[in-house]
Tab-separated table of C-alpha atoms in Angstrom:
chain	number	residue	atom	x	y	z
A	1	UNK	CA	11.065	37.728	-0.210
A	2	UNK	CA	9.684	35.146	-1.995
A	3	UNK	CA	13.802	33.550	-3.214
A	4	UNK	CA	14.260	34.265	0.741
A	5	UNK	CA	11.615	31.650	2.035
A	6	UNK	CA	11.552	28.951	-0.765
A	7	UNK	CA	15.954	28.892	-0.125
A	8	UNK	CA	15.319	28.730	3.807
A	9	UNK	CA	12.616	25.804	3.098
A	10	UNK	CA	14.739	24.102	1.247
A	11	UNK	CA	17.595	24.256	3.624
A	12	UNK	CA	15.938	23.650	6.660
A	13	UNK	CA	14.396	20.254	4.605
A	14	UNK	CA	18.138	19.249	4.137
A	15	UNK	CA	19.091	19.676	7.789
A	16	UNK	CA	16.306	17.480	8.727
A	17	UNK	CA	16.860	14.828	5.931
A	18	UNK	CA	20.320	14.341	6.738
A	19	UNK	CA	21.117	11.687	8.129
A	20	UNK	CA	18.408	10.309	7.517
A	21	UNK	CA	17.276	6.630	5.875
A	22	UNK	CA	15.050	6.280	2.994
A	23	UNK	CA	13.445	3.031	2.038
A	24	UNK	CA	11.592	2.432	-0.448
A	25	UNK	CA	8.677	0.145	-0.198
A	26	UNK	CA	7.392	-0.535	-3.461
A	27	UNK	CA	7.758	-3.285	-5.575
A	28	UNK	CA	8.836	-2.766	-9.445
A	29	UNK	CA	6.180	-4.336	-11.461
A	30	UNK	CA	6.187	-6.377	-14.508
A	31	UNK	CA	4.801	-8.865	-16.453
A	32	UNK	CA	3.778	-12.860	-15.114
A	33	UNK	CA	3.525	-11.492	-11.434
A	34	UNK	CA	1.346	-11.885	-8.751
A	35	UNK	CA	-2.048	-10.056	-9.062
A	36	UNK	CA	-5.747	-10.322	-8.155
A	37	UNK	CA	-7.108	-13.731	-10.566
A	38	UNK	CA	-9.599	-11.766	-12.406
A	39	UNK	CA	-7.240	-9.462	-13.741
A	40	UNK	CA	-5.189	-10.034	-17.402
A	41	UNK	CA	-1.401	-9.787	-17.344
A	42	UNK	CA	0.436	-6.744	-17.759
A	43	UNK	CA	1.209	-6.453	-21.660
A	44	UNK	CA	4.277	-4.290	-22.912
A	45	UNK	CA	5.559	-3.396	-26.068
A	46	UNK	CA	8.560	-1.462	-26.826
A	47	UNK	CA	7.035	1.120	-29.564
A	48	UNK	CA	10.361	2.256	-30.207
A	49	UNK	CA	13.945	1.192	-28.877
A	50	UNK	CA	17.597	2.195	-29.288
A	51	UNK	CA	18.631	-1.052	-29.162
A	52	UNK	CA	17.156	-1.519	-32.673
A	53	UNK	CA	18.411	2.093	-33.731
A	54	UNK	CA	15.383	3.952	-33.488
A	55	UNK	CA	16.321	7.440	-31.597
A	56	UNK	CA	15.014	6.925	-28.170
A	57	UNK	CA	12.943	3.977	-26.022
A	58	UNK	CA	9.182	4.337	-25.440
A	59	UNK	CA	7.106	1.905	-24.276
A	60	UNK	CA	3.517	1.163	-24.239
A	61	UNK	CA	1.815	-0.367	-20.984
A	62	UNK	CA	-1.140	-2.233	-20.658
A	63	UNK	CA	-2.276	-2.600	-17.138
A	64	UNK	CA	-5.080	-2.337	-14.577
A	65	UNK	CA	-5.135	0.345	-12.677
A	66	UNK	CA	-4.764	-2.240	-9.396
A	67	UNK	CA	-0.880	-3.377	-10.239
A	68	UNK	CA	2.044	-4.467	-8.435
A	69	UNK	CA	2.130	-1.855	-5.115
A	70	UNK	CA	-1.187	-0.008	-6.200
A	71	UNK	CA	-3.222	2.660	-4.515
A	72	UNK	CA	-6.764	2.563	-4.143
A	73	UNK	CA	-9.173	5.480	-3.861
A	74	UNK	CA	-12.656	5.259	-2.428
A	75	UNK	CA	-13.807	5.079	-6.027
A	76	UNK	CA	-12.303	1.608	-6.496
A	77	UNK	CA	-15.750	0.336	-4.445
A	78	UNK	CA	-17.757	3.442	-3.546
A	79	UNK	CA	-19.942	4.692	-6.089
A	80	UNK	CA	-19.373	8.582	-5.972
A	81	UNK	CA	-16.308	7.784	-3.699
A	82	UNK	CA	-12.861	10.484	-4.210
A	83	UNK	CA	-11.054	9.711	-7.140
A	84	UNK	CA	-7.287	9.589	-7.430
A	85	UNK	CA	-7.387	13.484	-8.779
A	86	UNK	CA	-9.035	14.208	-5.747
A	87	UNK	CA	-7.094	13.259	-3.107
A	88	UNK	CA	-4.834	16.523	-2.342
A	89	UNK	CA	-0.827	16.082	-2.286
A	90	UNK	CA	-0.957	16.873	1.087
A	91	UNK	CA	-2.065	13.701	1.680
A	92	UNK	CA	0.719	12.026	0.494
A	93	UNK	CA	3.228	12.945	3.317
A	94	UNK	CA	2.027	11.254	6.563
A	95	UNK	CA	2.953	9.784	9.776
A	96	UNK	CA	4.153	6.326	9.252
A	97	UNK	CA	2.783	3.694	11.850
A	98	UNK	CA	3.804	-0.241	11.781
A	99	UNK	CA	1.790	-2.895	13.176
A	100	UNK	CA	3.372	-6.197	13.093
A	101	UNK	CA	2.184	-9.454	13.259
A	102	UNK	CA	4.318	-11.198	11.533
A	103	UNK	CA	5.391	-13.197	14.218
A	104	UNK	CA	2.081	-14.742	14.180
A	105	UNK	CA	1.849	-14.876	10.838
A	106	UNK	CA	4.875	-17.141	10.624
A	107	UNK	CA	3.168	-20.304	11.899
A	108	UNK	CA	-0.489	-18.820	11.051
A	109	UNK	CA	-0.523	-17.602	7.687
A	110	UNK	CA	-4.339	-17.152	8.505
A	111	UNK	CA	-3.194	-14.401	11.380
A	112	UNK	CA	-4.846	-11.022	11.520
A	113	UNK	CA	-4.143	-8.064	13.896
A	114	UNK	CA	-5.871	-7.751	17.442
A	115	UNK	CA	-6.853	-5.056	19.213
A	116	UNK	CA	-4.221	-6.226	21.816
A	117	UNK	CA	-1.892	-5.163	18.904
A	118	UNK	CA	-2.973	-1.845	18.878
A	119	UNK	CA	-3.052	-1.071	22.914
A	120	UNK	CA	0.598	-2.734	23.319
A	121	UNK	CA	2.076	-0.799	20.474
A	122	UNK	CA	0.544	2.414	21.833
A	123	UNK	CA	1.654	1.570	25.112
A	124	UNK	CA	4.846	1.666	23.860
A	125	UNK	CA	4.588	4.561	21.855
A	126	UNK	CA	1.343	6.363	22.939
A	127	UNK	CA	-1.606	7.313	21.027
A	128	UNK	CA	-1.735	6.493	17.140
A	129	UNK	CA	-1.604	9.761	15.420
A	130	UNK	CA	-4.547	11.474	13.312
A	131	UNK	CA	-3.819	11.800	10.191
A	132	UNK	CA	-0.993	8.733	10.202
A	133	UNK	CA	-0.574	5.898	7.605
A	134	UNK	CA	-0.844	2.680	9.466
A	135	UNK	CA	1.225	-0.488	7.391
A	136	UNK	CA	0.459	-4.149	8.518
A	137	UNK	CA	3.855	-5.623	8.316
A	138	UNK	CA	3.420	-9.563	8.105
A	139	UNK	CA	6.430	-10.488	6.032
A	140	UNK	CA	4.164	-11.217	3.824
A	141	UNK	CA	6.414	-9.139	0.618
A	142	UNK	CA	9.366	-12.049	1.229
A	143	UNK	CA	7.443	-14.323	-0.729
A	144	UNK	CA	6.992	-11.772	-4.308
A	145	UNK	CA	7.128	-12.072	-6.995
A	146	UNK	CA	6.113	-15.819	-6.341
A	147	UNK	CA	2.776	-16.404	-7.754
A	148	UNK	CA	2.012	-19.006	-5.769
A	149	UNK	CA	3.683	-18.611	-2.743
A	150	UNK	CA	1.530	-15.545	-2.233
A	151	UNK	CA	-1.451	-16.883	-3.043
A	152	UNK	CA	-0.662	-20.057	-0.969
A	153	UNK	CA	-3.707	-22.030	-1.762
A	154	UNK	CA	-4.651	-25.645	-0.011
A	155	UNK	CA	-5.396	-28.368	-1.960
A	156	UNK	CA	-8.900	-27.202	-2.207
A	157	UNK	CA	-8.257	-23.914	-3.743
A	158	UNK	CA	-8.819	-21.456	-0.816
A	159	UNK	CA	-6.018	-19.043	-0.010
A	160	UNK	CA	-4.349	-18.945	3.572
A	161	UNK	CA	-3.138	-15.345	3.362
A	162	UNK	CA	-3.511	-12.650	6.723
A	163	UNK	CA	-5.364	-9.700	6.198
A	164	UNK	CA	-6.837	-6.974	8.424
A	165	UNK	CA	-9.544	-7.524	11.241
A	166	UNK	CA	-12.557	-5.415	11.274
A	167	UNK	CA	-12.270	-4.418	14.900
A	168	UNK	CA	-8.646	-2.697	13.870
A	169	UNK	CA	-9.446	-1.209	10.985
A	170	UNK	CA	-12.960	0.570	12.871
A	171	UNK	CA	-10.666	2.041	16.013
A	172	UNK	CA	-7.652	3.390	12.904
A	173	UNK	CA	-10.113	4.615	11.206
A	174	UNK	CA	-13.054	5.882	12.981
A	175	UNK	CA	-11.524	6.145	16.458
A	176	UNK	CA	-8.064	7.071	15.739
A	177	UNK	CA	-8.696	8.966	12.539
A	178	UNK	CA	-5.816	7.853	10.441
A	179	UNK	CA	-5.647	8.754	6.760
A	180	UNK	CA	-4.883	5.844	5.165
A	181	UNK	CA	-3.703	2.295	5.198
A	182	UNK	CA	-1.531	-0.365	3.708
A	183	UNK	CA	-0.304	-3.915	3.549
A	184	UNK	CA	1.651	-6.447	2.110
A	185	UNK	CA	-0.829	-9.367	0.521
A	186	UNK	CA	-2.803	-8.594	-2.255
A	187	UNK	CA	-5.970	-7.836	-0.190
A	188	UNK	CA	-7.455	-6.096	2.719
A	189	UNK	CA	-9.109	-9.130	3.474
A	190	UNK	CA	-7.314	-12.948	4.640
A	191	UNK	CA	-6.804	-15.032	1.621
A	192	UNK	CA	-9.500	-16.970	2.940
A	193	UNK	CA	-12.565	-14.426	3.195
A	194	UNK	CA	-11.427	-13.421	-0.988
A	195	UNK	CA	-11.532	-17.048	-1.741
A	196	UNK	CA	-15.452	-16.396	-0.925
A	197	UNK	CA	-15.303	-13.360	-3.149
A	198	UNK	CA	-15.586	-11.532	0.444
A	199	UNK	CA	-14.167	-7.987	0.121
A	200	UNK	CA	-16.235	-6.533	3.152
A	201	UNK	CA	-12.884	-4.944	5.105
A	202	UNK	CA	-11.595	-3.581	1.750
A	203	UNK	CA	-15.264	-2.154	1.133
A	204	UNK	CA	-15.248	-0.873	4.994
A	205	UNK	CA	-11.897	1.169	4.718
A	206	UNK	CA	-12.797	2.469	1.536
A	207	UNK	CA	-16.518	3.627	2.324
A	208	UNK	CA	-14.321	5.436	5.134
A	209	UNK	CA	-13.456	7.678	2.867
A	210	UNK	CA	-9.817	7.036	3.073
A	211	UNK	CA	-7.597	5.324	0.477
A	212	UNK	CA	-4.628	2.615	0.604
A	213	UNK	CA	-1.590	0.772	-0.655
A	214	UNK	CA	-1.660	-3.027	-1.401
A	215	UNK	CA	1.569	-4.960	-2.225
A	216	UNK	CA	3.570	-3.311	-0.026
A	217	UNK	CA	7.898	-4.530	0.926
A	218	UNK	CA	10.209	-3.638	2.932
A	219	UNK	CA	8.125	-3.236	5.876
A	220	UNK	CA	10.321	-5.398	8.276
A	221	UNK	CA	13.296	-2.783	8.061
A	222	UNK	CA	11.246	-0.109	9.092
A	223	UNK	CA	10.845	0.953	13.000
A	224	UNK	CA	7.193	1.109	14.410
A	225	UNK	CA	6.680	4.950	15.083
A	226	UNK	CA	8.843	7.583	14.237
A	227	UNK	CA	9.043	7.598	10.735
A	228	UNK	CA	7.520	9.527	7.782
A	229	UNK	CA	5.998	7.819	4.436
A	230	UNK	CA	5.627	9.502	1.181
A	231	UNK	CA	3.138	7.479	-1.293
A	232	UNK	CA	2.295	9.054	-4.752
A	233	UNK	CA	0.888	7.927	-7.539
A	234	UNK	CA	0.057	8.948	-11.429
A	235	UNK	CA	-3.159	11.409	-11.472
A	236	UNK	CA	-5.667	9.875	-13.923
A	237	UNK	CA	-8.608	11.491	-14.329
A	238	UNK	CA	-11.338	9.824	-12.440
A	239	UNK	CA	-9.086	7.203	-11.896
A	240	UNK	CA	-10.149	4.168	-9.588
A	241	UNK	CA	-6.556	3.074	-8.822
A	242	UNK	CA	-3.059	2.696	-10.329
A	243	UNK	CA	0.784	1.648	-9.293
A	244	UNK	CA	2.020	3.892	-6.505
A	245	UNK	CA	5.565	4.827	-5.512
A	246	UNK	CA	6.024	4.738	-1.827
A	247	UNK	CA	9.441	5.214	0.796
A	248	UNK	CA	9.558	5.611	3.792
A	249	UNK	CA	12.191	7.884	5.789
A	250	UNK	CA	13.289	7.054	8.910
């Protein structure tokens, strides 16, 4: 019985996957790219290679847990917040919703998302689902692995970057119950709040209880409603955040 319903999951998954477009929305990561200031460079050594005769390849990473397209749990700023071994697999399969300003973003690079945003995509589309992951497409991913054209600071040092609104992110999460979120900038927050060293929207989503993705591409091939995102990630113990691979099928 057991053979019987495993082989008619599995073939009722490949019925509805066919067809069907998968994009991946993760960046690969490696050393001298863009990341938070504060953090050091990836460092990698090859411990052993083939290309030197040894028997296999292996190599050794040294990163932060917050690199390239990264998840972070609640722990990252909640004390006592879920880990990444706590957040259940079943949690990694949502509904994939796209809000996109990136029209605005292209002559405001200071743009954030409305709650005019919110009501004319559902309008279109109806009610945001519980439970969904809701991406922030602003283009913003066009510009990696440019260091400085994502940072894109003035000639004072503050970063013009877009970010989330606080009004958004409180109907997602507390009014429209979505599981998680996820951009394409560096931070929750507009380059120029972090240029303050103000993290307040990244602390809100996160003392929500619900985790995200930061550095997210591909966004702009993806349509608005409709599609499914898968985002998993390495299972540290206790861990407080680490590179994620995420797709998207549509």
């Amino acid at each position: 019985m057991t053979d019987t319903l495993t082989t008619s999951l599995w073939e009722g998954l490949q019925q509805v996957l066919a067809g069907r477009r998968f994009v991946d929305l993760t960046h690969a990561f490696h050393p001298g790219q863009p990341h938070f200031a504060a953090f050091p460079d990836e460092e990698r050594e090859a411990l052993f290679d083939l290309e030197k005769g040894d028997g296999f390849t292996a190599h050794r990473y040294s990163i932060v847990g917050q690199w390239g397209t990264h998840v972070d749990p609640p722990s990252h700023f909640i004390r006592g917040g879920r880990t990444l071994d706590r957040i259940p697999v079943q949690e990694m399969i949502l509904p994939l919703v796209v809000l996109d300003i990136s029209h605005r973003v292209a002559n405001d690079p200071d743009a954030t998302p409305t709650l005019q945003d919110v009501h004319n995509w559902e309008s279109r589309n109806g009610t945001i689902p519980a439970g969904s992951f809701v991406a922030l497409r602003t283009g913003w991913s066009r510009r990696w692995p440019d260091v400085d054209a994502m940072a894109n600071r003035d000639a004072d040092g503050l970063s013009h970057t877009p970010g989330w609104s606080r009004e958004v992110l409180a109907l997602l999460l507390n009014e429209r119950s979505v599981a998680a979120v996820g951009h394409e900038q560096t931070d929750t927050d507009t380059g120029l709040a972090t240029s303050r060293q103000d993290f307040s929207l990244e602390t809100f989503v996160l003392e929500q209880d619900r985790w995200q993705i930061e550095l997210l591409a591909n966004l702009d091939g993806l349509p608005e409603a409709g599609a499914a995102v898968v985002a998993t990630w390495a299972k540290p113990l206790e861990g407080s955040g680490f590179p994620a691979r995420v797709f998207a099928i549509c």
